[in-house]
Short mmCIF file of C-alpha atoms in Angstrom, two decimals:
data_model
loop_
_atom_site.label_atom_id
_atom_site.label_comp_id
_atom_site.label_asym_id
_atom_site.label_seq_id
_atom_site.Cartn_x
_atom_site.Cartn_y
_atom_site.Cartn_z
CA UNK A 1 69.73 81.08 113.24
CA UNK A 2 72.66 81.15 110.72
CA UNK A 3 71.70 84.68 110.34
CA UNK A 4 72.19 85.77 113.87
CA UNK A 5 76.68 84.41 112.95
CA UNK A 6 76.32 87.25 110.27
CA UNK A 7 77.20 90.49 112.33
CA UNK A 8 79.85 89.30 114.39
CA UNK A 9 81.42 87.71 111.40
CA UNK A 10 81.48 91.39 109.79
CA UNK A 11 83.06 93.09 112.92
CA UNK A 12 85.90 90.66 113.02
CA UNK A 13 86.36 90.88 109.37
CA UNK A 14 86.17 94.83 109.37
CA UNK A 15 88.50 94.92 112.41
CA UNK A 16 91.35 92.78 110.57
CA UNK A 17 90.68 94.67 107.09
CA UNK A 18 90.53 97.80 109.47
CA UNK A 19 94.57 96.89 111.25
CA UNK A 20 96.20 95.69 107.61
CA UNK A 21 94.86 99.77 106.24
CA UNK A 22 96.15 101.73 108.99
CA UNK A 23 98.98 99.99 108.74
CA UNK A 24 99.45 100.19 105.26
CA UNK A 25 98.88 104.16 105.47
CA UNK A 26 100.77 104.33 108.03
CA UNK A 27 103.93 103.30 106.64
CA UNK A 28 102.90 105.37 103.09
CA UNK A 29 102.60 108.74 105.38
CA UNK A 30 105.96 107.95 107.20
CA UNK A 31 107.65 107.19 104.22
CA UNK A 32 105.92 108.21 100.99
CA UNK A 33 105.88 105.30 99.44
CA UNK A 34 104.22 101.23 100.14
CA UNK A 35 106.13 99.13 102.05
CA UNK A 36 108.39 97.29 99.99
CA UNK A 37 108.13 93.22 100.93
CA UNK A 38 109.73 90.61 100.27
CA UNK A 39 113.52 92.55 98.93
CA UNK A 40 116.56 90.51 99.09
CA UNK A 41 120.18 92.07 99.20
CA UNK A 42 120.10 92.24 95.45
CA UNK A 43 116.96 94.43 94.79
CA UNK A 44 118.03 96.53 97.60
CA UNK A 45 121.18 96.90 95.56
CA UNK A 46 119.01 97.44 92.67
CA UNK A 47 117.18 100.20 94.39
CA UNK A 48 120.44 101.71 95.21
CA UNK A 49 121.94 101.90 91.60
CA UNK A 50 118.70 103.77 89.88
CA UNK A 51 118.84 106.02 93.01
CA UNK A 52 122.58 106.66 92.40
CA UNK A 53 121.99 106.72 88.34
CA UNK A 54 118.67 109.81 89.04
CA UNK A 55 120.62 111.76 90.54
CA UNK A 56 123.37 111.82 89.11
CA UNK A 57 121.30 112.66 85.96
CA UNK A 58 119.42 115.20 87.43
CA UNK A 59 122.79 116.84 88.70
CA UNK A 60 123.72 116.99 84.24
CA UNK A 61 127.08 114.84 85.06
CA UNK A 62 127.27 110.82 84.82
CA UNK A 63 127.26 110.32 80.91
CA UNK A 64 126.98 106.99 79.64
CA UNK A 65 130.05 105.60 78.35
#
């Protein structure tokens, strides 16, 4: 009997594991990269600096002073 709670167990397990992937690919096909959770103001501020501070070394100017 206990047996017989095994396969439907597995298809609602699959099906939830199955949502949270195609969601997570989802997002990393849209944008490239895994969603980012749980970012306050600062590490979006964070994020913002080393994007600022690539490019402008990529571009040759922004020497450290």
């Amino acid at each position: 009997m206990p047996v017989e709670s095994v396969p439907p167990f597995a298809i609602i397990v699959g099906a939830i594991t199955a949502m949270g992937g195609l969601q997570y690919l989802t997002h990393g096909a849209a944008y490239g990269k895994p969603r980012a959770i749980g970012q306050d103001a600062f590490d979006r501020l964070v994020a913002a600096r080393d994007e600022r501070v690539k490019t402008a070394a990529a571009s040759g100017r922004g020497a450290q002073k």
